Short mmCIF file of C-alpha atoms in Angstrom, two decimals:
data_model
loop_
_atom_site.label_atom_id
_atom_site.label_comp_id
_atom_site.label_asym_id
_atom_site.label_seq_id
_atom_site.Cartn_x
_atom_site.Cartn_y
_atom_site.Cartn_z
CA MET A 501 6.91 -2.46 -36.37
CA LYS A 502 7.14 -2.56 -32.65
CA LYS A 503 10.58 -3.30 -31.11
CA THR A 504 10.73 -6.02 -28.59
CA LEU A 505 13.43 -6.86 -26.11
CA THR A 506 16.23 -9.25 -26.95
CA ASN A 507 16.88 -12.22 -24.74
CA ARG A 508 20.16 -10.54 -23.47
CA GLU A 509 18.10 -7.40 -22.54
CA LYS A 510 15.38 -9.55 -20.72
CA GLU A 511 18.18 -11.25 -18.66
CA LYS A 512 19.71 -7.90 -17.76
CA LEU A 513 16.22 -6.46 -16.82
CA SER A 514 15.54 -9.60 -14.72
CA ARG A 515 18.82 -8.91 -12.82
CA ILE A 516 18.06 -5.27 -12.43
CA LEU A 517 14.71 -5.67 -11.20
CA GLU A 518 15.32 -8.83 -9.25
CA ILE A 519 12.51 -10.62 -11.06
CA ASP A 520 12.74 -14.13 -12.34
CA GLY A 521 13.38 -14.70 -15.96
CA PRO A 522 9.98 -16.53 -16.87
CA THR A 523 8.03 -13.75 -15.38
CA ILE A 524 9.87 -11.10 -17.45
CA GLU A 525 9.40 -13.42 -20.48
CA LYS A 526 5.70 -13.57 -19.77
CA LEU A 527 5.27 -9.93 -19.38
CA SER A 528 7.04 -9.30 -22.64
CA GLU A 529 4.80 -11.85 -24.51
CA HIS A 530 1.76 -9.90 -23.33
CA ASP A 531 3.16 -6.54 -24.35
CA VAL A 532 2.96 -5.21 -20.72
CA LEU A 533 6.66 -4.05 -20.76
CA ASP A 534 7.43 -0.68 -22.17
CA THR A 535 10.38 -1.47 -24.26
CA SER A 536 11.91 2.01 -24.37
CA ALA A 537 11.50 2.47 -20.68
CA CYS A 538 13.17 -1.06 -19.96
CA ARG A 539 16.08 -0.24 -22.36
CA ALA A 540 16.54 3.13 -20.55
CA ALA A 541 16.75 1.33 -17.18
CA ILE A 542 19.26 -1.18 -18.67
CA ILE A 543 21.40 1.59 -20.26
CA ARG A 544 21.37 3.50 -17.02
CA SER A 545 22.30 0.44 -15.08
CA GLU A 546 25.17 -0.49 -17.36
CA TYR A 547 26.51 3.06 -17.38
CA MET A 548 26.62 3.04 -13.54
CA GLU A 549 28.19 -0.25 -13.30
CA ILE A 550 31.09 0.69 -15.71
CA LYS A 551 31.35 4.07 -14.19
CA ASN A 552 31.71 2.63 -10.70
CA GLN A 553 34.72 0.66 -11.81
CA GLY A 554 36.57 3.91 -12.22
CA ARG A 555 38.58 2.91 -15.33
CA HIS A 556 36.60 4.84 -17.93
CA HIS A 557 35.21 8.22 -18.32
CA GLY A 558 31.59 9.13 -18.81
CA GLY A 559 31.93 10.23 -22.46
CA HIS A 560 33.79 7.03 -23.45
CA ILE A 561 31.11 4.93 -21.63
CA ALA A 562 28.31 6.89 -23.43
CA ARG A 563 29.88 6.37 -26.79
CA ALA A 564 30.34 2.57 -26.15
CA LEU A 565 26.72 2.29 -25.14
CA ALA A 566 25.53 4.18 -28.22
CA ASP A 567 27.53 1.75 -30.40
CA ALA A 568 26.25 -1.30 -28.36
CA TYR A 569 22.56 -0.23 -28.59
CA GLY A 570 22.58 1.38 -31.97
CA LEU A 571 21.55 4.84 -30.69
CA SER A 572 23.04 8.21 -31.11
CA LEU A 573 25.19 9.67 -28.50
CA SER A 574 22.63 12.24 -27.64
CA ALA A 575 19.98 9.79 -27.19
CA ILE A 576 22.32 7.83 -24.70
CA GLU A 577 22.91 11.07 -22.95
CA LEU A 578 19.34 11.85 -22.65
CA ILE A 579 18.77 8.40 -21.02
CA ILE A 580 21.78 8.48 -18.83
CA TYR A 581 21.04 12.00 -17.38
CA LYS A 582 17.23 11.59 -17.44
CA LYS A 583 16.73 14.68 -19.54
CA GLU A 584 13.72 15.45 -21.83
CA ALA A 585 14.19 16.03 -25.45
CA ASN A 586 12.38 19.13 -26.88
CA LYS A 587 10.63 20.29 -23.75
CA LYS A 588 7.23 21.51 -24.52
CA PHE A 589 6.14 25.05 -23.67
CA ALA A 590 2.74 26.52 -23.67
CA CYS A 591 1.48 30.03 -23.97
CA THR A 592 0.57 31.54 -20.70
CA CYS A 593 -2.47 33.27 -22.03
CA CYS A 594 -3.96 30.81 -24.61
CA GLY A 595 -2.23 27.50 -23.89
CA SER A 596 -1.11 26.98 -27.44
CA PRO A 597 2.38 25.26 -28.03
CA VAL A 598 5.31 27.75 -28.06
CA SER A 599 8.91 27.11 -28.68
CA LYS A 600 11.47 27.50 -25.91
CA TYR A 601 13.08 30.43 -27.60
CA LYS A 602 9.78 32.29 -28.00
CA PHE A 603 8.63 31.40 -24.51
CA THR A 604 11.75 33.00 -23.00
CA ARG A 605 11.92 35.86 -25.51
CA TYR A 606 8.40 36.95 -25.23
CA GLY A 607 7.58 36.27 -21.63
CA GLY A 608 5.62 33.10 -22.16
CA LEU A 609 3.37 34.40 -24.97
CA CYS A 610 2.77 33.09 -28.23
CA ASP A 611 2.80 35.41 -31.44
CA ALA A 612 -0.92 35.76 -31.59
CA CYS A 613 -1.26 36.72 -27.98
CA LEU A 614 1.78 39.12 -28.33
CA VAL A 615 0.09 40.66 -31.27
CA ARG A 616 -3.08 41.21 -29.31
CA GLN A 617 -1.17 43.17 -26.69
CA VAL A 618 0.08 45.86 -29.23
CA LYS A 619 -1.98 48.92 -28.87
CA ILE A 620 -2.39 50.87 -31.99
CA GLU A 621 -3.89 54.38 -31.84
#
């Protein structure tokens, strides 16, 4: 099931993007809006508004946003700080996917390419 924006989120998005409400509604009806990107923009905006008031710390604001949007704290932090979850790395030799650990540990090589480099006499 594809999630859609709530009316409250559409109003906030309209205010953030300075676009009138009916236009946002029409874009939403035609599935033109990326709901996750829209929610991320709304969450970042709300975080900055509350943070600029100076009454609350970042961690408390993030927890409040997590509760309000039904997301985990780590998901909110990924949105707020614009980080990527599970960055993808590729083997520098063959291009196959490699974990971050193996990428740093083995100099950018996957297991298969590392084994190919072993010289047995």
